[in-house]
GROMACS .gro file of C-alpha atoms in nm:
model
  294
    1MET     CA    1  -0.003  -0.023   0.006
    2THR     CA    2   0.149   0.338  -0.120
    3ALA     CA    3   0.166   0.639   0.127
    4THR     CA    4  -0.121   0.800  -0.100
    5ASP     CA    5  -0.346   0.495  -0.035
    6THR     CA    6  -0.278   0.514   0.340
    7ASN     CA    7  -0.395   0.877   0.332
    8ARG     CA    8  -0.676   0.853   0.178
    9ALA     CA    9  -0.790   0.528   0.410
   10GLY     CA   10  -0.714   0.756   0.718
   11LEU     CA   11  -0.917   1.053   0.600
   12ARG     CA   12  -1.221   0.833   0.530
   13ARG     CA   13  -1.174   0.689   0.886
   14ASP     CA   14  -1.142   1.030   1.032
   15GLY     CA   15  -1.434   1.118   0.825
   16HIS     CA   16  -1.644   0.809   0.965
   17LEU     CA   17  -1.570   0.894   1.310
   18GLU     CA   18  -1.651   1.248   1.248
   19LYS     CA   19  -2.000   1.145   1.146
   20LEU     CA   20  -2.016   0.897   1.416
   21LYS     CA   21  -1.956   1.198   1.668
   22LEU     CA   22  -2.184   1.431   1.522
   23PHE     CA   23  -2.475   1.176   1.530
   24GLY     CA   24  -2.390   1.114   1.889
   25LEU     CA   25  -2.413   1.476   1.948
   26SER     CA   26  -2.739   1.527   1.801
   27SER     CA   27  -2.913   1.215   1.886
   28PRO     CA   28  -3.078   1.389   2.199
   29ALA     CA   29  -3.246   1.630   1.942
   30LEU     CA   30  -3.340   1.382   1.684
   31LEU     CA   31  -3.486   1.140   1.958
   32MET     CA   32  -3.708   1.460   2.108
   33VAL     CA   33  -3.799   1.539   1.746
   34LEU     CA   34  -3.915   1.149   1.729
   35VAL     CA   35  -4.103   1.157   2.044
   36ILE     CA   36  -4.270   1.492   2.022
   37LEU     CA   37  -4.309   1.539   1.665
   38VAL     CA   38  -4.290   1.200   1.453
   39ILE     CA   39  -4.459   0.969   1.663
   40PRO     CA   40  -4.754   1.167   1.773
   41VAL     CA   41  -4.814   1.265   1.378
   42GLY     CA   42  -4.801   0.894   1.279
   43TRP     CA   43  -5.040   0.826   1.551
   44LEU     CA   44  -5.248   1.071   1.430
   45PHE     CA   45  -5.239   0.928   1.068
   46TYR     CA   46  -5.326   0.594   1.194
   47VAL     CA   47  -5.621   0.706   1.387
   48SER     CA   48  -5.758   0.887   1.101
   49PHE     CA   49  -5.799   0.553   0.890
   50VAL     CA   50  -5.973   0.361   1.175
   51GLY     CA   51  -6.330   0.350   1.146
   52ALA     CA   52  -6.634   0.295   1.414
   53ASP     CA   53  -6.554  -0.054   1.405
   54GLY     CA   54  -6.197  -0.047   1.511
   55GLN     CA   55  -6.096  -0.166   1.131
   56PHE     CA   56  -5.907   0.009   0.865
   57SER     CA   57  -6.158   0.246   0.686
   58LEU     CA   58  -6.169   0.567   0.473
   59GLU     CA   59  -6.511   0.691   0.613
   60ASN     CA   60  -6.359   0.948   0.809
   61TYR     CA   61  -6.236   1.116   0.498
   62ALA     CA   62  -6.578   1.016   0.304
   63ARG     CA   63  -6.773   1.192   0.535
   64MET     CA   64  -6.546   1.518   0.475
   65ILE     CA   65  -6.622   1.486   0.105
   66LYS     CA   66  -7.003   1.423   0.129
   67ARG     CA   67  -7.083   1.679   0.375
   68LYS     CA   68  -7.101   2.025   0.295
   69SER     CA   69  -7.041   2.144   0.629
   70TYR     CA   70  -6.712   2.027   0.620
   71PHE     CA   71  -6.637   2.256   0.342
   72ARG     CA   72  -6.769   2.544   0.480
   73ILE     CA   73  -6.535   2.505   0.784
   74PHE     CA   74  -6.239   2.501   0.590
   75MET     CA   75  -6.327   2.787   0.377
   76THR     CA   76  -6.390   2.984   0.690
   77THR     CA   77  -6.066   2.871   0.825
   78PHE     CA   78  -5.897   3.010   0.515
   79GLN     CA   79  -6.120   3.293   0.523
   80VAL     CA   80  -6.014   3.399   0.869
   81SER     CA   81  -5.677   3.325   0.796
   82LEU     CA   82  -5.648   3.561   0.503
   83LEU     CA   83  -5.790   3.849   0.626
   84THR     CA   84  -5.636   3.831   0.931
   85THR     CA   85  -5.321   3.820   0.756
   86GLY     CA   86  -5.420   4.111   0.512
   87ILE     CA   87  -5.529   4.344   0.802
   88CYS     CA   88  -5.180   4.247   1.004
   89ILE     CA   89  -4.975   4.361   0.652
   90VAL     CA   90  -5.194   4.692   0.637
   91ILE     CA   91  -5.116   4.796   0.981
   92GLY     CA   92  -4.782   4.602   1.078
   93TYR     CA   93  -4.555   4.734   0.766
   94PRO     CA   94  -4.610   5.082   0.839
   95LEU     CA   95  -4.556   5.052   1.200
   96ALA     CA   96  -4.236   4.838   1.134
   97TYR     CA   97  -4.109   5.087   0.891
   98PHE     CA   98  -4.168   5.408   1.131
   99LEU     CA   99  -3.983   5.173   1.401
  100SER     CA  100  -3.746   5.108   1.155
  101GLN     CA  101  -3.654   5.491   1.117
  102LEU     CA  102  -3.629   5.561   1.504
  103PRO     CA  103  -3.289   5.559   1.661
  104SER     CA  104  -3.204   5.240   1.794
  105ARG     CA  105  -3.254   5.313   2.160
  106LEU     CA  106  -3.606   5.475   2.146
  107ALA     CA  107  -3.676   5.165   1.858
  108ASN     CA  108  -3.577   4.892   2.117
  109LEU     CA  109  -3.800   5.096   2.368
  110CYS     CA  110  -4.074   5.062   2.126
  111LEU     CA  111  -4.053   4.710   2.031
  112ILE     CA  112  -4.111   4.657   2.415
  113THR     CA  113  -4.470   4.784   2.348
  114VAL     CA  114  -4.503   4.539   2.053
  115LEU     CA  115  -4.379   4.258   2.265
  116LEU     CA  116  -4.562   4.344   2.547
  117PRO     CA  117  -4.898   4.148   2.464
  118PHE     CA  118  -4.665   3.846   2.489
  119TRP     CA  119  -4.671   3.897   2.873
  120THR     CA  120  -5.029   3.836   2.931
  121SER     CA  121  -5.199   3.487   2.880
  122LEU     CA  122  -5.382   3.473   2.535
  123LEU     CA  123  -5.710   3.367   2.702
  124VAL     CA  124  -5.706   3.690   2.927
  125ARG     CA  125  -5.635   3.890   2.617
  126THR     CA  126  -5.952   3.724   2.415
  127TYR     CA  127  -6.186   3.773   2.711
  128ALA     CA  128  -6.055   4.117   2.762
  129TRP     CA  129  -6.141   4.187   2.377
  130LEU     CA  130  -6.480   4.017   2.457
  131VAL     CA  131  -6.558   4.252   2.759
  132LEU     CA  132  -6.434   4.561   2.495
  133LEU     CA  133  -6.651   4.455   2.214
  134GLN     CA  134  -6.983   4.362   2.360
  135LYS     CA  135  -7.313   4.589   2.309
  136LYS     CA  136  -7.263   4.753   2.645
  137GLY     CA  137  -6.882   4.758   2.622
  138LEU     CA  138  -6.640   5.027   2.633
  139VAL     CA  139  -6.603   5.080   2.247
  140ASN     CA  140  -6.999   5.077   2.206
  141ASP     CA  141  -7.022   5.321   2.473
  142TRP     CA  142  -6.718   5.559   2.369
  143ALA     CA  143  -6.850   5.559   1.970
  144ILE     CA  144  -7.205   5.654   2.135
  145SER     CA  145  -7.092   5.929   2.304
  146LEU     CA  146  -6.858   6.043   2.020
  147GLY     CA  147  -7.156   6.073   1.777
  148LEU     CA  148  -7.014   5.794   1.571
  149TRP     CA  149  -7.329   5.560   1.582
  150ASP     CA  150  -7.661   5.621   1.783
  151GLU     CA  151  -7.717   5.261   1.919
  152PRO     CA  152  -7.490   4.989   2.037
  153ILE     CA  153  -7.368   4.770   1.734
  154LYS     CA  154  -7.280   4.443   1.731
  155ILE     CA  155  -6.904   4.393   1.714
  156VAL     CA  156  -6.864   4.067   1.879
  157HIS     CA  157  -6.985   3.689   1.831
  158ASN     CA  158  -6.937   3.768   1.461
  159MET     CA  159  -6.650   3.794   1.207
  160THR     CA  160  -6.592   4.140   1.311
  161GLY     CA  161  -6.509   4.038   1.683
  162THR     CA  162  -6.302   3.735   1.578
  163LEU     CA  163  -6.098   3.947   1.330
  164ILE     CA  164  -6.028   4.229   1.566
  165GLY     CA  165  -5.900   3.975   1.859
  166MET     CA  166  -5.694   3.760   1.595
  167VAL     CA  167  -5.518   4.072   1.457
  168HIS     CA  168  -5.415   4.199   1.821
  169ILE     CA  169  -5.274   3.860   1.859
  170MET     CA  170  -5.072   3.782   1.542
  171LEU     CA  171  -4.955   4.156   1.485
  172PRO     CA  172  -4.625   4.075   1.651
  173PHE     CA  173  -4.557   3.799   1.461
  174LEU     CA  174  -4.560   4.015   1.143
  175ILE     CA  175  -4.404   4.320   1.287
  176LEU     CA  176  -4.070   4.141   1.407
  177PRO     CA  177  -3.963   3.982   1.082
  178VAL     CA  178  -4.023   4.290   0.901
  179TYR     CA  179  -3.859   4.507   1.126
  180ASN     CA  180  -3.557   4.263   1.128
  181ALA     CA  181  -3.548   4.321   0.738
  182MET     CA  182  -3.584   4.663   0.761
  183LYS     CA  183  -3.300   4.701   0.974
  184ALA     CA  184  -3.090   4.492   0.759
  185ILE     CA  185  -3.125   4.731   0.478
  186ASP     CA  186  -2.821   4.944   0.404
  187ARG     CA  187  -2.925   5.306   0.394
  188ASP     CA  188  -2.636   5.397   0.140
  189TYR     CA  189  -2.893   5.230  -0.131
  190LEU     CA  190  -3.116   5.502  -0.063
  191LYS     CA  191  -2.871   5.771  -0.075
  192ALA     CA  192  -2.752   5.614  -0.392
  193ALA     CA  193  -3.091   5.638  -0.566
  194SER     CA  194  -3.137   5.983  -0.457
  195ASN     CA  195  -2.837   6.068  -0.605
  196LEU     CA  196  -2.908   5.911  -0.941
  197GLY     CA  197  -3.275   6.162  -0.916
  198ALA     CA  198  -3.504   5.934  -0.742
  199SER     CA  199  -3.755   6.097  -0.526
  200PRO     CA  200  -3.804   5.961  -0.175
  201ARG     CA  201  -4.136   5.790  -0.304
  202LYS     CA  202  -3.970   5.618  -0.588
  203ALA     CA  203  -3.664   5.535  -0.375
  204PHE     CA  204  -3.873   5.357  -0.136
  205TRP     CA  205  -4.093   5.173  -0.388
  206THR     CA  206  -3.809   5.088  -0.602
  207VAL     CA  207  -3.530   5.018  -0.342
  208PHE     CA  208  -3.661   4.991   0.011
  209PHE     CA  209  -3.982   4.783  -0.058
  210PRO     CA  210  -3.829   4.539  -0.260
  211LEU     CA  211  -3.538   4.481  -0.033
  212SER     CA  212  -3.800   4.447   0.282
  213THR     CA  213  -4.036   4.192   0.078
  214PRO     CA  214  -3.841   3.868   0.228
  215GLY     CA  215  -3.945   3.984   0.606
  216LEU     CA  216  -4.282   4.061   0.470
  217PHE     CA  217  -4.315   3.748   0.328
  218ALA     CA  218  -4.186   3.517   0.586
  219GLY     CA  219  -4.387   3.715   0.850
  220SER     CA  220  -4.720   3.693   0.649
  221LEU     CA  221  -4.654   3.324   0.603
  222MET     CA  222  -4.598   3.267   0.961
  223VAL     CA  223  -4.951   3.459   1.068
  224PHE     CA  224  -5.134   3.245   0.802
  225VAL     CA  225  -4.998   2.925   0.880
  226LEU     CA  226  -5.070   3.014   1.289
  227CYS     CA  227  -5.423   3.134   1.224
  228LEU     CA  228  -5.503   2.821   1.049
  229GLY     CA  229  -5.483   2.620   1.366
  230PHE     CA  230  -5.622   2.903   1.630
  231PHE     CA  231  -5.888   2.780   1.860
  232VAL     CA  232  -5.937   3.020   2.151
  233THR     CA  233  -5.968   3.346   2.004
  234PRO     CA  234  -6.225   3.262   1.731
  235ALA     CA  235  -6.426   3.014   2.003
  236VAL     CA  236  -6.461   3.294   2.243
  237LEU     CA  237  -6.494   3.610   2.005
  238GLY     CA  238  -6.683   3.427   1.739
  239GLY     CA  239  -6.965   3.319   1.952
  240GLY     CA  240  -7.017   2.969   1.776
  241LYS     CA  241  -7.112   3.127   1.437
  242VAL     CA  242  -6.730   3.150   1.337
  243ILE     CA  243  -6.640   2.751   1.309
  244MET     CA  244  -6.291   2.699   1.231
  245VAL     CA  245  -6.123   2.329   1.200
  246SER     CA  246  -5.958   2.346   1.523
  247MET     CA  247  -6.315   2.404   1.694
  248LYS     CA  248  -6.449   2.120   1.496
  249ILE     CA  249  -6.192   1.906   1.575
  250VAL     CA  250  -6.250   1.961   1.961
  251SER     CA  251  -6.639   1.925   1.904
  252ASN     CA  252  -6.535   1.579   1.740
  253ILE     CA  253  -6.387   1.479   2.043
  254GLU     CA  254  -6.547   1.642   2.338
  255LEU     CA  255  -6.914   1.589   2.204
  256PHE     CA  256  -6.890   1.289   1.982
  257VAL     CA  257  -6.586   1.111   2.103
  258ASN     CA  258  -6.470   1.036   1.776
  259TRP     CA  259  -6.130   1.039   1.775
  260GLY     CA  260  -6.114   0.929   1.371
  261ALA     CA  261  -6.309   1.223   1.267
  262ALA     CA  262  -6.096   1.446   1.446
  263SER     CA  263  -5.772   1.298   1.335
  264ALA     CA  264  -5.858   1.305   0.990
  265LEU     CA  265  -5.948   1.694   1.021
  266GLY     CA  266  -5.613   1.733   1.160
  267VAL     CA  267  -5.416   1.536   0.893
  268VAL     CA  268  -5.617   1.715   0.609
  269LEU     CA  269  -5.523   2.061   0.751
  270LEU     CA  270  -5.164   1.930   0.849
  271VAL     CA  271  -5.144   1.845   0.424
  272LEU     CA  272  -5.282   2.179   0.316
  273THR     CA  273  -5.052   2.351   0.548
  274MET     CA  274  -4.752   2.164   0.416
  275ALA     CA  275  -4.908   2.199   0.055
  276ILE     CA  276  -4.887   2.602   0.151
  277LEU     CA  277  -4.558   2.592   0.223
  278TRP     CA  278  -4.423   2.386  -0.029
  279ILE     CA  279  -4.593   2.620  -0.266
  280ALA     CA  280  -4.449   2.931  -0.120
  281SER     CA  281  -4.103   2.733  -0.122
  282ARG     CA  282  -4.113   2.732  -0.514
  283PHE     CA  283  -4.109   3.117  -0.526
  284VAL     CA  284  -3.869   3.208  -0.238
  285ASN     CA  285  -3.604   3.047  -0.039
  286LEU     CA  286  -3.788   2.987   0.324
  287ALA     CA  287  -3.470   2.846   0.457
  288ALA     CA  288  -3.280   3.177   0.393
  289MET     CA  289  -3.585   3.391   0.508
  290THR     CA  290  -3.577   3.185   0.828
  291GLY     CA  291  -3.187   3.195   0.905
  292GLY     CA  292  -3.143   2.851   0.779
  293GLY     CA  293  -2.969   2.898   0.481
  294HIS     CA  294  -2.783   3.192   0.265
   0.00000   0.00000   0.00000
Protein backbone atom coordinates (compact mmCIF):
# COMPACT_ATOMS: atom_id res chain seq x y z
CA MET A 1 0.00 0.00 0.00
CA THR A 2 1.39 3.37 -1.02
CA ALA A 3 1.53 6.45 1.19
CA THR A 4 -1.28 8.03 -0.85
CA ASP A 5 -3.56 5.04 -0.25
CA THR A 6 -2.71 5.08 3.45
CA ASN A 7 -3.57 8.78 3.72
CA ARG A 8 -6.80 8.27 1.78
CA ALA A 9 -7.84 5.41 4.09
CA GLY A 10 -6.97 7.50 7.15
CA LEU A 11 -9.03 10.45 5.91
CA ARG A 12 -11.94 8.13 5.20
CA ARG A 13 -11.69 6.68 8.70
CA ASP A 14 -11.51 10.14 10.27
CA GLY A 15 -14.55 11.18 8.22
CA HIS A 16 -16.57 8.21 9.48
CA LEU A 17 -15.52 8.94 13.06
CA GLU A 18 -16.52 12.58 12.72
CA LYS A 19 -19.95 11.59 11.36
CA LEU A 20 -20.43 9.19 14.29
CA LYS A 21 -19.49 11.93 16.75
CA LEU A 22 -21.90 14.39 15.11
CA PHE A 23 -24.65 11.76 15.18
CA GLY A 24 -23.95 11.12 18.89
CA LEU A 25 -24.15 14.84 19.65
CA SER A 26 -27.39 15.27 17.70
CA SER A 27 -29.03 12.03 18.88
CA PRO A 28 -30.75 13.65 21.92
CA ALA A 29 -32.33 16.27 19.65
CA LEU A 30 -33.30 13.63 17.10
CA LEU A 31 -34.85 11.52 19.86
CA MET A 32 -36.82 14.53 21.08
CA VAL A 33 -38.11 15.23 17.56
CA LEU A 34 -39.07 11.57 17.22
CA VAL A 35 -40.98 11.52 20.52
CA ILE A 36 -42.60 14.96 20.28
CA LEU A 37 -43.29 15.23 16.54
CA VAL A 38 -42.90 12.06 14.47
CA ILE A 39 -44.69 9.59 16.75
CA PRO A 40 -47.73 11.85 17.49
CA VAL A 41 -48.15 12.75 13.81
CA GLY A 42 -47.80 9.09 12.86
CA TRP A 43 -50.43 8.17 15.44
CA LEU A 44 -52.68 10.92 14.04
CA PHE A 45 -52.43 9.45 10.55
CA TYR A 46 -53.08 5.95 11.87
CA VAL A 47 -56.20 6.90 13.87
CA SER A 48 -57.64 8.82 10.91
CA PHE A 49 -57.88 5.54 8.97
CA VAL A 50 -59.67 3.66 11.79
CA GLY A 51 -63.44 3.38 11.36
CA ALA A 52 -66.20 3.12 13.96
CA ASP A 53 -65.80 -0.69 14.00
CA GLY A 54 -62.09 -0.41 14.76
CA GLN A 55 -61.06 -1.64 11.31
CA PHE A 56 -59.18 0.10 8.51
CA SER A 57 -61.60 2.46 6.77
CA LEU A 58 -61.79 5.65 4.72
CA GLU A 59 -65.11 6.68 6.26
CA ASN A 60 -63.61 9.63 8.13
CA TYR A 61 -62.36 11.16 4.89
CA ALA A 62 -65.48 10.16 2.95
CA ARG A 63 -67.60 12.01 5.51
CA MET A 64 -65.68 15.23 4.81
CA ILE A 65 -66.33 14.86 1.08
CA LYS A 66 -70.04 14.07 1.43
CA ARG A 67 -70.98 16.74 3.98
CA LYS A 68 -70.88 20.33 2.74
CA SER A 69 -70.52 21.60 6.30
CA TYR A 70 -66.89 20.47 6.32
CA PHE A 71 -66.20 22.45 3.15
CA ARG A 72 -67.72 25.54 4.74
CA ILE A 73 -65.56 25.05 7.85
CA PHE A 74 -62.39 24.87 5.77
CA MET A 75 -63.48 27.91 3.76
CA THR A 76 -64.12 29.85 6.98
CA THR A 77 -60.71 28.81 8.32
CA PHE A 78 -58.90 30.04 5.22
CA GLN A 79 -61.06 33.17 5.03
CA VAL A 80 -60.24 34.15 8.62
CA SER A 81 -56.55 33.35 8.08
CA LEU A 82 -56.32 35.38 4.86
CA LEU A 83 -58.22 38.38 6.25
CA THR A 84 -56.17 38.37 9.45
CA THR A 85 -52.94 38.21 7.45
CA GLY A 86 -54.06 41.01 5.13
CA ILE A 87 -55.06 43.32 8.00
CA CYS A 88 -51.80 42.56 9.82
CA ILE A 89 -49.88 43.57 6.67
CA VAL A 90 -51.80 46.84 6.32
CA ILE A 91 -51.19 47.75 9.98
CA GLY A 92 -47.87 46.04 10.65
CA TYR A 93 -45.77 47.11 7.65
CA PRO A 94 -46.13 50.89 8.20
CA LEU A 95 -45.53 50.40 11.93
CA ALA A 96 -42.40 48.33 11.28
CA TYR A 97 -41.19 51.00 8.84
CA PHE A 98 -41.76 53.71 11.43
CA LEU A 99 -39.80 51.72 14.03
CA SER A 100 -36.95 51.08 11.60
CA GLN A 101 -36.50 54.84 11.07
CA LEU A 102 -36.15 55.58 14.79
CA PRO A 103 -32.82 55.70 16.63
CA SER A 104 -31.84 52.26 17.96
CA ARG A 105 -32.46 53.08 21.63
CA LEU A 106 -35.91 54.55 20.98
CA ALA A 107 -36.78 51.74 18.55
CA ASN A 108 -35.88 49.11 21.16
CA LEU A 109 -38.09 50.92 23.67
CA CYS A 110 -40.99 50.94 21.20
CA LEU A 111 -40.45 47.25 20.43
CA ILE A 112 -41.23 46.52 24.07
CA THR A 113 -44.76 47.78 23.44
CA VAL A 114 -45.01 45.41 20.47
CA LEU A 115 -43.91 42.49 22.65
CA LEU A 116 -46.02 43.56 25.62
CA PRO A 117 -49.04 41.38 24.65
CA PHE A 118 -46.85 38.27 24.97
CA TRP A 119 -46.56 38.97 28.69
CA THR A 120 -50.30 38.45 29.13
CA SER A 121 -52.18 35.18 28.80
CA LEU A 122 -53.83 34.62 25.42
CA LEU A 123 -57.07 33.68 27.14
CA VAL A 124 -57.04 36.86 29.25
CA ARG A 125 -56.49 39.03 26.16
CA THR A 126 -59.32 37.29 24.31
CA TYR A 127 -61.81 37.78 27.15
CA ALA A 128 -60.64 41.38 27.51
CA TRP A 129 -61.71 41.97 23.90
CA LEU A 130 -65.02 40.27 24.68
CA VAL A 131 -65.61 42.82 27.46
CA LEU A 132 -64.56 45.75 25.29
CA LEU A 133 -66.56 44.81 22.21
CA GLN A 134 -69.87 43.70 23.72
CA LYS A 135 -72.97 45.87 23.22
CA LYS A 136 -72.53 47.52 26.62
CA GLY A 137 -68.75 47.56 26.35
CA LEU A 138 -66.35 50.49 26.24
CA VAL A 139 -66.08 50.59 22.45
CA ASN A 140 -69.82 51.03 21.93
CA ASP A 141 -70.08 53.50 24.81
CA TRP A 142 -67.26 55.69 23.48
CA ALA A 143 -68.54 55.52 19.89
CA ILE A 144 -72.03 56.60 20.97
CA SER A 145 -70.66 59.41 23.11
CA LEU A 146 -68.54 60.61 20.17
CA GLY A 147 -71.53 60.44 17.85
CA LEU A 148 -70.08 57.76 15.57
CA TRP A 149 -73.33 55.79 15.82
CA ASP A 150 -76.57 56.16 17.76
CA GLU A 151 -77.22 52.65 19.07
CA PRO A 152 -74.91 49.86 20.25
CA ILE A 153 -73.84 47.71 17.32
CA LYS A 154 -72.84 44.07 17.35
CA ILE A 155 -69.06 43.84 16.99
CA VAL A 156 -68.55 40.58 18.86
CA HIS A 157 -69.77 37.01 18.40
CA ASN A 158 -69.29 37.46 14.67
CA MET A 159 -66.54 37.70 12.04
CA THR A 160 -65.72 41.31 13.01
CA GLY A 161 -64.96 40.49 16.63
CA THR A 162 -62.98 37.41 15.62
CA LEU A 163 -60.80 39.40 13.24
CA ILE A 164 -60.16 42.14 15.80
CA GLY A 165 -58.96 39.61 18.36
CA MET A 166 -56.92 37.62 15.83
CA VAL A 167 -55.18 40.71 14.44
CA HIS A 168 -54.29 41.90 17.93
CA ILE A 169 -52.69 38.55 18.75
CA MET A 170 -50.96 37.98 15.41
CA LEU A 171 -49.63 41.49 14.74
CA PRO A 172 -46.30 41.03 16.60
CA PHE A 173 -45.56 37.90 14.53
CA LEU A 174 -45.59 40.09 11.40
CA ILE A 175 -43.94 43.21 12.78
CA LEU A 176 -40.83 41.47 14.15
CA PRO A 177 -39.58 39.77 10.93
CA VAL A 178 -40.46 42.83 8.83
CA TYR A 179 -38.62 45.13 11.25
CA ASN A 180 -35.62 42.79 11.25
CA ALA A 181 -35.52 42.83 7.42
CA MET A 182 -35.81 46.62 7.32
CA LYS A 183 -33.01 47.15 9.83
CA ALA A 184 -30.73 44.98 7.71
CA ILE A 185 -31.19 47.23 4.64
CA ASP A 186 -28.12 49.35 3.93
CA ARG A 187 -29.23 52.99 3.90
CA ASP A 188 -26.51 53.76 1.35
CA TYR A 189 -28.78 52.15 -1.26
CA LEU A 190 -31.39 54.85 -0.65
CA LYS A 191 -28.73 57.57 -0.80
CA ALA A 192 -27.49 56.15 -4.09
CA ALA A 193 -31.03 56.17 -5.48
CA SER A 194 -31.45 59.80 -4.41
CA ASN A 195 -28.13 60.75 -6.03
CA LEU A 196 -29.38 59.17 -9.25
CA GLY A 197 -32.43 61.43 -9.20
CA ALA A 198 -35.05 59.23 -7.53
CA SER A 199 -37.60 60.97 -5.34
CA PRO A 200 -38.08 59.66 -1.77
CA ARG A 201 -41.28 57.89 -2.83
CA LYS A 202 -39.63 56.28 -5.87
CA ALA A 203 -36.58 55.28 -3.82
CA PHE A 204 -38.87 53.60 -1.32
CA TRP A 205 -40.85 51.59 -3.89
CA THR A 206 -37.91 50.68 -6.13
CA VAL A 207 -35.23 50.05 -3.50
CA PHE A 208 -36.48 49.82 0.08
CA PHE A 209 -39.71 47.89 -0.44
CA PRO A 210 -38.22 45.10 -2.63
CA LEU A 211 -35.43 44.58 -0.08
CA SER A 212 -37.97 44.31 2.75
CA THR A 213 -40.25 41.80 0.97
CA PRO A 214 -38.42 38.69 2.33
CA GLY A 215 -39.27 39.77 5.87
CA LEU A 216 -42.80 40.71 4.82
CA PHE A 217 -43.33 37.34 3.16
CA ALA A 218 -41.88 35.44 6.11
CA GLY A 219 -44.07 37.32 8.59
CA SER A 220 -47.18 36.93 6.44
CA LEU A 221 -46.59 33.21 6.02
CA MET A 222 -46.05 32.80 9.75
CA VAL A 223 -49.26 34.66 10.59
CA PHE A 224 -51.28 32.73 8.01
CA VAL A 225 -50.06 29.29 9.14
CA LEU A 226 -50.60 30.12 12.82
CA CYS A 227 -54.14 31.32 12.08
CA LEU A 228 -55.03 28.02 10.39
CA GLY A 229 -54.85 26.15 13.69
CA PHE A 230 -56.14 28.86 16.02
CA PHE A 231 -58.83 27.90 18.53
CA VAL A 232 -59.30 30.14 21.60
CA THR A 233 -59.96 33.50 19.94
CA PRO A 234 -62.51 32.39 17.29
CA ALA A 235 -64.21 30.15 19.86
CA VAL A 236 -64.69 33.03 22.34
CA LEU A 237 -65.14 36.05 20.05
CA GLY A 238 -66.91 34.14 17.29
CA GLY A 239 -69.66 33.03 19.64
CA GLY A 240 -70.17 29.76 17.76
CA LYS A 241 -70.90 31.61 14.51
CA VAL A 242 -67.32 31.50 13.19
CA ILE A 243 -66.41 27.82 13.17
CA MET A 244 -62.85 26.90 12.24
CA VAL A 245 -61.23 23.50 11.77
CA SER A 246 -59.70 23.48 15.25
CA MET A 247 -63.13 24.04 16.82
CA LYS A 248 -64.62 21.17 14.80
CA ILE A 249 -61.80 18.91 15.96
CA VAL A 250 -62.55 19.75 19.59
CA SER A 251 -66.28 19.15 19.13
CA ASN A 252 -65.64 15.77 17.47
CA ILE A 253 -63.65 14.69 20.52
CA GLU A 254 -65.60 16.30 23.36
CA LEU A 255 -69.17 15.86 22.05
CA PHE A 256 -68.97 12.77 19.85
CA VAL A 257 -65.78 11.12 21.22
CA ASN A 258 -64.84 10.38 17.62
CA TRP A 259 -61.06 10.37 17.50
CA GLY A 260 -61.04 9.11 13.91
CA ALA A 261 -63.02 12.05 12.55
CA ALA A 262 -60.97 14.53 14.59
CA SER A 263 -57.71 12.94 13.42
CA ALA A 264 -58.83 13.05 9.78
CA LEU A 265 -59.53 16.78 10.10
CA GLY A 266 -56.10 17.28 11.64
CA VAL A 267 -54.43 15.29 8.85
CA VAL A 268 -56.19 17.28 6.11
CA LEU A 269 -55.28 20.58 7.76
CA LEU A 270 -51.67 19.42 8.17
CA VAL A 271 -51.46 18.34 4.52
CA LEU A 272 -52.96 21.64 3.33
CA THR A 273 -50.50 23.59 5.48
CA MET A 274 -47.55 21.59 4.14
CA ALA A 275 -48.84 22.14 0.60
CA ILE A 276 -48.98 25.90 1.20
CA LEU A 277 -45.40 25.87 2.52
CA TRP A 278 -44.25 23.80 -0.44
CA ILE A 279 -45.90 26.17 -2.92
CA ALA A 280 -44.35 29.14 -1.10
CA SER A 281 -40.92 27.48 -1.29
CA ARG A 282 -41.25 27.38 -5.09
CA PHE A 283 -41.24 31.18 -5.18
CA VAL A 284 -38.93 32.15 -2.32
CA ASN A 285 -36.12 30.58 -0.35
CA LEU A 286 -37.84 29.82 2.96
CA ALA A 287 -34.63 28.49 4.51
CA ALA A 288 -32.80 31.74 3.82
CA MET A 289 -35.71 33.83 5.14
CA THR A 290 -35.79 31.89 8.42
CA GLY A 291 -32.03 31.95 8.87
CA GLY A 292 -31.51 28.33 7.83
CA GLY A 293 -29.62 29.00 4.64
CA HIS A 294 -27.79 31.61 2.61
